[in-house]
Short mmCIF file of C-alpha atoms in Angstrom, two decimals:
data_model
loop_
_atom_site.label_atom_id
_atom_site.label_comp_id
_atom_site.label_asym_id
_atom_site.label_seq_id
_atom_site.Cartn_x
_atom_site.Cartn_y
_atom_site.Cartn_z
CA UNK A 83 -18.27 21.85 4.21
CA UNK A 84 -17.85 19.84 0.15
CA UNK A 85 -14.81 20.13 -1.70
CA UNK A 86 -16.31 22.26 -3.64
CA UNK A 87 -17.53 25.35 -1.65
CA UNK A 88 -13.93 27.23 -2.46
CA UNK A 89 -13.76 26.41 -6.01
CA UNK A 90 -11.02 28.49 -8.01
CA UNK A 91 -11.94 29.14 -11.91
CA UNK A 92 -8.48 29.27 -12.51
CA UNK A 93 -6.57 26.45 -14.60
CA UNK A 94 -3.55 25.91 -11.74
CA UNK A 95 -4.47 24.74 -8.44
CA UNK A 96 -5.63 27.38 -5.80
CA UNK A 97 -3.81 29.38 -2.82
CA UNK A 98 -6.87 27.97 -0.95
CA UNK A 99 -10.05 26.47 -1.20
CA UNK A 100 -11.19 24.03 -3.17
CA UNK A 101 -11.54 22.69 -6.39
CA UNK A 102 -13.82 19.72 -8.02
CA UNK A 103 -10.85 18.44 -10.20
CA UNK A 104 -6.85 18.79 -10.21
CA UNK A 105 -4.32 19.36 -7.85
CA UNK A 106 -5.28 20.30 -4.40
CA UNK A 107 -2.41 20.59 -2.23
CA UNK A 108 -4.39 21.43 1.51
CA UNK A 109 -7.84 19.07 1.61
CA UNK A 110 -8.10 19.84 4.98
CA UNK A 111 -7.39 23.31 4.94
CA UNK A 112 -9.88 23.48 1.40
CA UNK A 113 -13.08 21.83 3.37
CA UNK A 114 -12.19 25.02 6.28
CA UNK A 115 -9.82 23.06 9.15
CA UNK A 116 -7.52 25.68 10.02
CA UNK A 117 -3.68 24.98 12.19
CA UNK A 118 -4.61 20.86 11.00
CA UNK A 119 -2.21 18.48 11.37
CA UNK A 120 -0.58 16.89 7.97
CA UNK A 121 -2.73 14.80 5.79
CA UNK A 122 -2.77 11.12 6.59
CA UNK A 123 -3.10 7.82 5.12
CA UNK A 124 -2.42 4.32 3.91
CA UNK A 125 0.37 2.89 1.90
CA UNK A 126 -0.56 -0.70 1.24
CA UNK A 127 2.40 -2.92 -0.02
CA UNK A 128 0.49 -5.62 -1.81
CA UNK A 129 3.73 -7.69 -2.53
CA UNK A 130 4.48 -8.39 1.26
CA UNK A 131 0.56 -8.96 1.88
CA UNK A 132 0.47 -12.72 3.26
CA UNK A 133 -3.99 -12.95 2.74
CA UNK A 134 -4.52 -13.70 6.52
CA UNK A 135 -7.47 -11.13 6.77
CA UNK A 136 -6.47 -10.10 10.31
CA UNK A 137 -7.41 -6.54 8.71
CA UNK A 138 -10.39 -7.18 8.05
CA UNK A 139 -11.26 -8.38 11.64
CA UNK A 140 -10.07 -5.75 13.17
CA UNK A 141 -11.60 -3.47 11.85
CA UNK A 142 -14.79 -5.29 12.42
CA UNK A 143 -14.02 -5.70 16.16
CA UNK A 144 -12.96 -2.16 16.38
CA UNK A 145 -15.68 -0.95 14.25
CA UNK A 146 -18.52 -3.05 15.65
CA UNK A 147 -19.07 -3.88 11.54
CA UNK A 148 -21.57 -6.88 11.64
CA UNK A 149 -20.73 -9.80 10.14
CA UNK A 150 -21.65 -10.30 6.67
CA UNK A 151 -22.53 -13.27 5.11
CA UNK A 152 -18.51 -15.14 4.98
CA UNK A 153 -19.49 -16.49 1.67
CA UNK A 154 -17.13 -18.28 -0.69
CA UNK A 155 -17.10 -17.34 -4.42
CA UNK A 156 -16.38 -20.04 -5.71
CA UNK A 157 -13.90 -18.60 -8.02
CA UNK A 158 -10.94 -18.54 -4.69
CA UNK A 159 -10.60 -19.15 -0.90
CA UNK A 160 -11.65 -15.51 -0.23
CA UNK A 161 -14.77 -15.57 1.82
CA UNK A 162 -16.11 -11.86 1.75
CA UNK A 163 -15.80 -10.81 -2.08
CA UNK A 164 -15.19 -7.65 -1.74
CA UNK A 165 -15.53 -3.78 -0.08
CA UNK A 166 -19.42 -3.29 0.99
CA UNK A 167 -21.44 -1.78 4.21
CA UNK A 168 -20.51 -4.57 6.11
CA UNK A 169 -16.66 -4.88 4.84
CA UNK A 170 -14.71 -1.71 5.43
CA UNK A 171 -11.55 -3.45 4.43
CA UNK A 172 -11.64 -6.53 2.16
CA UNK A 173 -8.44 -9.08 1.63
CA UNK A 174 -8.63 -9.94 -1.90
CA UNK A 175 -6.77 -13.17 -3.24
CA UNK A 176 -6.03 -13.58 -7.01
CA UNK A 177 -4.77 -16.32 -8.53
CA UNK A 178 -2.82 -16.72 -11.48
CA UNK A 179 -1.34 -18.99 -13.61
CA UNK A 180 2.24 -17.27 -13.97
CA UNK A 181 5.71 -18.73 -11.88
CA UNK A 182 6.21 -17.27 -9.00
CA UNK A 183 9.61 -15.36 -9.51
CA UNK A 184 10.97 -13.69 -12.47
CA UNK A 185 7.95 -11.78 -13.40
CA UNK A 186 7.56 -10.80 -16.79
CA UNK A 187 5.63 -7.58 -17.66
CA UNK A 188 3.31 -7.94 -20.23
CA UNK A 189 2.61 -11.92 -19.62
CA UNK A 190 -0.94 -13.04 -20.38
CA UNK A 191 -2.20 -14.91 -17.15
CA UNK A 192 -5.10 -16.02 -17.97
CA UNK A 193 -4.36 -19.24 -20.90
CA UNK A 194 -5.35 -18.58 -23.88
CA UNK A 195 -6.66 -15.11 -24.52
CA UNK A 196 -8.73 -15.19 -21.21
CA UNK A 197 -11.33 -17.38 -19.36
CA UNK A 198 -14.34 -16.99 -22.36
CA UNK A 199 -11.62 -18.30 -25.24
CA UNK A 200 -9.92 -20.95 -22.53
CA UNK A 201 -12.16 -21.50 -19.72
CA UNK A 202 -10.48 -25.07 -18.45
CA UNK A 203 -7.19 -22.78 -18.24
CA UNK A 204 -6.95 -21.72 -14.46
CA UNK A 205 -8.57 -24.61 -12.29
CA UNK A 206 -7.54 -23.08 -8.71
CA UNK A 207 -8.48 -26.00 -6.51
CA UNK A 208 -6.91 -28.97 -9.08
CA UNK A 209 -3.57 -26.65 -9.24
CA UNK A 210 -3.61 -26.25 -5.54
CA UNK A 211 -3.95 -29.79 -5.13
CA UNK A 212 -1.14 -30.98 -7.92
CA UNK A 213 1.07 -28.88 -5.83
CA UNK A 214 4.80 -30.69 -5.56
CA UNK A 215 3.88 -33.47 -7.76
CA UNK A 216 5.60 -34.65 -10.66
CA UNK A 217 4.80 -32.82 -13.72
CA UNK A 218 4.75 -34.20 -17.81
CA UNK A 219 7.22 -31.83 -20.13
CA UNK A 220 5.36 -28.32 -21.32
CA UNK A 221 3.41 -29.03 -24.41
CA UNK A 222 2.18 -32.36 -22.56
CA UNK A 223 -1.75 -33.33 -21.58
CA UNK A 224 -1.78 -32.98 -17.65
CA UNK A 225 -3.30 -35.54 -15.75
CA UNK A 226 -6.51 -34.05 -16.20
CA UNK A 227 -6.32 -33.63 -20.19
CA UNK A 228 -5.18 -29.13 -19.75
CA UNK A 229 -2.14 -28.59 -20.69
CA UNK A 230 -0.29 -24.60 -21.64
CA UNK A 231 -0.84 -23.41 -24.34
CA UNK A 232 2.04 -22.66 -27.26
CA UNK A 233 3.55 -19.75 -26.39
CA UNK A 234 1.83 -19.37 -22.88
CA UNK A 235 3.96 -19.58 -19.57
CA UNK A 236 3.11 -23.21 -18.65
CA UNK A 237 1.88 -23.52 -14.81
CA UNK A 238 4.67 -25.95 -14.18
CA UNK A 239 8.28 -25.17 -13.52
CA UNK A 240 11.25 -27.39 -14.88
CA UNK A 241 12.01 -28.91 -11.57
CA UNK A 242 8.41 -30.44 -11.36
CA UNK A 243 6.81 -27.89 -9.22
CA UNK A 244 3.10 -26.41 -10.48
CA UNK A 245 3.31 -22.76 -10.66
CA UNK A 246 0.64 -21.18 -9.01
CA UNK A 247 1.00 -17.35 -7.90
CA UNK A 248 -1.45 -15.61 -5.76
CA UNK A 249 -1.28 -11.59 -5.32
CA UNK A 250 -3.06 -10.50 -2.12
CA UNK A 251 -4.02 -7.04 -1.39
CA UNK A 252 -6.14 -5.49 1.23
CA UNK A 253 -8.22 -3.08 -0.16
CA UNK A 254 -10.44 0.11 1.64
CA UNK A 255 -12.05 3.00 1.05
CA UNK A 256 -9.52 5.54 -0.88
CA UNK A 257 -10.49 8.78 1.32
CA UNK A 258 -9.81 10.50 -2.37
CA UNK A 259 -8.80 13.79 -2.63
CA UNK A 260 -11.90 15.02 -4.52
CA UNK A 261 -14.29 12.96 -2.99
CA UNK A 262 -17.56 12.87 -5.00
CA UNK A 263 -19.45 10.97 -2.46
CA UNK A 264 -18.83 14.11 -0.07
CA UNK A 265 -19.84 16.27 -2.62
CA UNK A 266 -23.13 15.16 -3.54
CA UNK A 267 -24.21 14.18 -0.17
CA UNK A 268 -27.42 16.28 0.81
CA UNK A 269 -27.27 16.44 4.23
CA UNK A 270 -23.59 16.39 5.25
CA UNK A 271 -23.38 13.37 6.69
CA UNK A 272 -20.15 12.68 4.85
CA UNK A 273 -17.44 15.41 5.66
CA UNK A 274 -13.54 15.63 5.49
CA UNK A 275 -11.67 15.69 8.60
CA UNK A 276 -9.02 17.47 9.83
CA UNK A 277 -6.41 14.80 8.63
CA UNK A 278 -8.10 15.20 5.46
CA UNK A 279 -9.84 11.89 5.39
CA UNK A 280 -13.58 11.42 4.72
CA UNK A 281 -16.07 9.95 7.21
CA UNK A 282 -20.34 8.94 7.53
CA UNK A 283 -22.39 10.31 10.16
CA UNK A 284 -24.45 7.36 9.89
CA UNK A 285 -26.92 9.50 12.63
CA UNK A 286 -26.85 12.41 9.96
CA UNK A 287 -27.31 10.25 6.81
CA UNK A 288 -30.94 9.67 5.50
CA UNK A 289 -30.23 6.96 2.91
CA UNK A 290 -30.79 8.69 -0.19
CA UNK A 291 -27.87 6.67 -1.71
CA UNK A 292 -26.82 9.75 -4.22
CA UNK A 293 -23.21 8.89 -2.84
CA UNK A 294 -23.27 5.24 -3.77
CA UNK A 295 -23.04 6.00 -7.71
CA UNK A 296 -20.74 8.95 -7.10
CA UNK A 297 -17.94 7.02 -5.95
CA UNK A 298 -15.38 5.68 -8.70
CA UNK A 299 -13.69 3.40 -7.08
CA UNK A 300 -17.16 1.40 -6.01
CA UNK A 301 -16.26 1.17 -2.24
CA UNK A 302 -19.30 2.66 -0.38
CA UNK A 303 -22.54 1.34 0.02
CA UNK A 304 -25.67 0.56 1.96
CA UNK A 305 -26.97 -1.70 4.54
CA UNK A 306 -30.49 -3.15 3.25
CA UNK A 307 -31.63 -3.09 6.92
CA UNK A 308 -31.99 0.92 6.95
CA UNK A 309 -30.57 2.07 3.85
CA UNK A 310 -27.69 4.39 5.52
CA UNK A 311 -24.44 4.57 3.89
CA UNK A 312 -21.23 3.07 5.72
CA UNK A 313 -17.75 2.86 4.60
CA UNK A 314 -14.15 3.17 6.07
CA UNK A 315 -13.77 6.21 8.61
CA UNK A 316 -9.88 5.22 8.83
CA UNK A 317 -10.50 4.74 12.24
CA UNK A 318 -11.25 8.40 13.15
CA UNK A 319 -11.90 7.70 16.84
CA UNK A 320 -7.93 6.70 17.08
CA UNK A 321 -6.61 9.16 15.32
CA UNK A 322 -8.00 12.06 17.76
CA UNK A 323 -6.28 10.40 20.75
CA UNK A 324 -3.10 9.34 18.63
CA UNK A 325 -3.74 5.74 17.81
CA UNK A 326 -2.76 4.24 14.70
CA UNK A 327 -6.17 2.71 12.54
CA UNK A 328 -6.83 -0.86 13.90
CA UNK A 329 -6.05 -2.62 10.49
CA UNK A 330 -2.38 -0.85 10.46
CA UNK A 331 -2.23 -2.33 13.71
CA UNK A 332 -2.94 -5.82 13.59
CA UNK A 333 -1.06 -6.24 10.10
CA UNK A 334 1.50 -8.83 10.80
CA UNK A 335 4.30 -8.10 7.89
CA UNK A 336 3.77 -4.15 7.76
CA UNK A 337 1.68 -4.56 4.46
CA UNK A 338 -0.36 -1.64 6.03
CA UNK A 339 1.51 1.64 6.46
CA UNK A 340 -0.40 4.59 8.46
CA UNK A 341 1.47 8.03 8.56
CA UNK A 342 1.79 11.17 7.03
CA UNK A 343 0.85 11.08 3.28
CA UNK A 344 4.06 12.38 2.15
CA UNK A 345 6.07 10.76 4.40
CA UNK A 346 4.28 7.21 2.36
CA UNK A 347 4.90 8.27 -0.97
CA UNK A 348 8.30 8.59 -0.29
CA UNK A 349 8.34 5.22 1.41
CA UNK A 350 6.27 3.82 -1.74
CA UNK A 351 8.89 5.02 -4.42
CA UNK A 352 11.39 3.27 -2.60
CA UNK A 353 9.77 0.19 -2.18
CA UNK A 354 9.30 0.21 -5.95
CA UNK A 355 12.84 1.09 -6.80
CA UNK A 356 13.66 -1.53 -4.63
CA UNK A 357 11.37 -4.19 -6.38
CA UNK A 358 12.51 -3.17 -10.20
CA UNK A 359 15.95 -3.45 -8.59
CA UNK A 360 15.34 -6.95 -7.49
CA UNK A 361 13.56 -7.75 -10.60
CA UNK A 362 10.06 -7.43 -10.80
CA UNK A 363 9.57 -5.03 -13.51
CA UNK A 364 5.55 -5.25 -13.07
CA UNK A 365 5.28 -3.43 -9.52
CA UNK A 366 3.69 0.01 -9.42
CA UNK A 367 2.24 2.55 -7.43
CA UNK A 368 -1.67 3.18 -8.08
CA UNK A 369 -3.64 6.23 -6.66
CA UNK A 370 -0.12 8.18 -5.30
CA UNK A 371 -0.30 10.63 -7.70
CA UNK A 372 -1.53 14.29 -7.13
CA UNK A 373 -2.76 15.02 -10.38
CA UNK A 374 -4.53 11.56 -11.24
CA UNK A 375 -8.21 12.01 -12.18
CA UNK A 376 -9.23 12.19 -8.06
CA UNK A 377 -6.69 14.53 -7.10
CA UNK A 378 -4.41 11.44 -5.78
CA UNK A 379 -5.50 9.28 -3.03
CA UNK A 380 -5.49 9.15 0.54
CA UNK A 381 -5.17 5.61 0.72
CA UNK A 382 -2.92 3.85 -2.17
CA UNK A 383 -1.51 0.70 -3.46
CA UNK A 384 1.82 -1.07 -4.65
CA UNK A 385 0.68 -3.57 -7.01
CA UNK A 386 2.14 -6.37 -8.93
CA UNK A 387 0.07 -6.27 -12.16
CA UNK A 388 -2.39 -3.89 -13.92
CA UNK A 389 -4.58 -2.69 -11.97
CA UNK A 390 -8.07 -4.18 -13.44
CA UNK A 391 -6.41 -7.45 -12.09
CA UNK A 392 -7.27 -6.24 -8.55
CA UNK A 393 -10.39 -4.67 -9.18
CA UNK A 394 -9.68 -1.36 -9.61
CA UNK A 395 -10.48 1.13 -12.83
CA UNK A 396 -7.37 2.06 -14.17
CA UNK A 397 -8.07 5.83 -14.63
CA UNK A 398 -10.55 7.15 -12.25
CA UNK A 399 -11.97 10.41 -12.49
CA UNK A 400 -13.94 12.58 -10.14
CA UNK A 401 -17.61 12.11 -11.34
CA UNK A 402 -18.43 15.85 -9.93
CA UNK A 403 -15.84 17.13 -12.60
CA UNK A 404 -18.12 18.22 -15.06
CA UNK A 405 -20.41 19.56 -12.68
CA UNK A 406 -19.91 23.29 -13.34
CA UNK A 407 -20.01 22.93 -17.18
CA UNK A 408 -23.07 20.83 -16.74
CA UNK A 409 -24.36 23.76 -14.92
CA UNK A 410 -23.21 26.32 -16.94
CA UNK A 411 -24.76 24.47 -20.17
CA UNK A 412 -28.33 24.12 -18.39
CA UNK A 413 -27.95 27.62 -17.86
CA UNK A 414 -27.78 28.58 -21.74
CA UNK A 415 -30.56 26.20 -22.46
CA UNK A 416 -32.86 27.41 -19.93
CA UNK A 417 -31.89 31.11 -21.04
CA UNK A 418 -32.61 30.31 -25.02
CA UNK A 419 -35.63 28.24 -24.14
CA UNK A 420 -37.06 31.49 -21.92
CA UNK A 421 -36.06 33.61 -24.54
CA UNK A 422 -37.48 31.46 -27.45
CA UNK A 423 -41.16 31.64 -25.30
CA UNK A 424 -40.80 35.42 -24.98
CA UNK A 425 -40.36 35.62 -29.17
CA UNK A 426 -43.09 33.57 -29.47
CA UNK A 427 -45.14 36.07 -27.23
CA UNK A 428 -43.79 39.08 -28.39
CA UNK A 429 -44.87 37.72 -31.84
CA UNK A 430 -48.60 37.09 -31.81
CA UNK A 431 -48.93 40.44 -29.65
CA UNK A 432 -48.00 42.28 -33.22
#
């Protein structure tokens, strides 16, 4: 059963059922799970994320996800570039020229007005490698002829050091509230389940790929060998028999929470309190909150900068939200076209 099969026509969020946009406090109960047990999820706490992918292996191992290719970008030392198929959860590392402590919000990272007006601005691998040496006075030519611009946070601190700061975060499938890849599926291979997560039948889907465009955040997709559509199931199997998802698991520092949702937002607006308190003004919670354009996520994110820095839109919306008035306006044109055809008939009858 969609998301959509209960919707209320009402502007404030439904007793029950449920609705293609807004609030909806019971996903489980909406898609027809009755006595479920609370809605879970993932709190991921990109500031204590250390990069060392043991997510993403194991939930390859645990998922039998074939291996996919392990191919640099070129552009950092992260070898699987991003959420796909064949990458349920993908470890992305972003560097940026910008000191490591005392974190200033609104900071340009990126040189001089970004990497099409400054391109020689962020060399990763020659700042990686310049690493503890001895560095000339801000203002000053490197050794390779780059230096900061005026006015720019220089990638060199006063004791010598070259500032290089990397934000890590482990990304997944967001298990939205209003899940338009659910919605428009055909045959019902994607469905929500009772802990209010959403999960491919992969023996029920037929490849049509209609969910593929529907999702905002860009995480699922198809395997070229038979066109089915595979994403993150957060680890359904386990949670039936009480298991925590594999990647929660293996995480080493706790990066990756797994619990009751809002048991994890509370968690998460501590964890930020705690940050600002400590002073980094820039950290944030992204896809916690209920009445965001998905109806909050099921899986979200402390981050350290904006959130188009990770990869993520910064407002997502539903794309099934305009679905009824999309309807509803067919409907009038089809009615004025029919009647337009029956005044032309009517007419040359007299």
């Amino acid at each position: 059963m969609t998301d959509a099969t209960a919707r209320n026509e009402g502007t404030g969020p439904p007793a029950e059922g449920g609705l293609l946009y807004g609030v909806q406090p019971d996903v489980a109960g909406a898609a027809g799970h009755r006595d479920h047990p609370p809605r879970l999820g993932f709190f991921t706490d990109t500031s204590i994320c250390i990069g060392c992918k043991a997510c993403e292996v194991a939930c390859k191992e645990w998922n039998a996800v074939p291996e996919d290719g392990l191919e640099l970008t070129g552009m950092s030392y992260d070898n699987s570039q991003g959420l796909s198929a064949s990458t349920w959860r993908h470890v992305a590392f972003i560097e940026q020229r910008k000191p490591l402590g005392g974190q200033e919000p609104g900071v340009r990272h990126d040189g001089a007005g970004g990497a099409d007006a400054h391109p020689e601005a962020l060399d990763v691998f020659t700042a990686a490698g310049r690493l503890g040496t001895t560095a000339p006075a801000p203002g000053t030519p490197d050794r390779d002829g780059t230096d900061a611009p005026s006015g720019e946070i220089s990638p060199v601190a006063p004791d010598g050091r070259t500032e290089l700061r990397w934000l890590m975060a482990s990304d997944v499938c967001k298990h939205c509230t209003h899940a338009a890849c659910l919605d428009v599926c055909p045959t019902g291979a994607l469905f929500r389940t009772e802990f209010g997560t959403v999960v491919v039948q992969e023996d029920v889907c037929n490849g049509c790929g209609y969910c593929v465009p529907a999702c905002p955040y860009g995480v699922i997709d198809q395997r070229r060998e038979d066109g089915r559509a595979w994403k993150c199931t957060l680890c359904y199997d386990r949670l039936g028999v009480g298991m925590e998802p594999a990647c929660a698991k293996a995480c080493p520092t706790d990066s990756i929470q797994f619990g009751p949702l809002e048991e994890l937002r509370e968690r998460a607006a501590a964890r930020v309190a705690q940050l600002h308190a400590a002073g980094v003004p820039d950290a944030r919670l992204y896809g916690e909150d209920p009445s965001d354009g998905v109806g909050g996520d099921g899986a979200f994110f402390l981050l350290l900068d904006e959130p188009e820095v990770y990869g993520l839109p910064p407002d997502p919306v539903v794309t099934t939200r305009d679905l009824p008035s999309m309807w509803r306006h067919a409907a009038v044109a089809a009615a004025a076209m029919a009647a337009g055809v029956a005044a032309c008939f009517v007419g040359r009858r007299r």
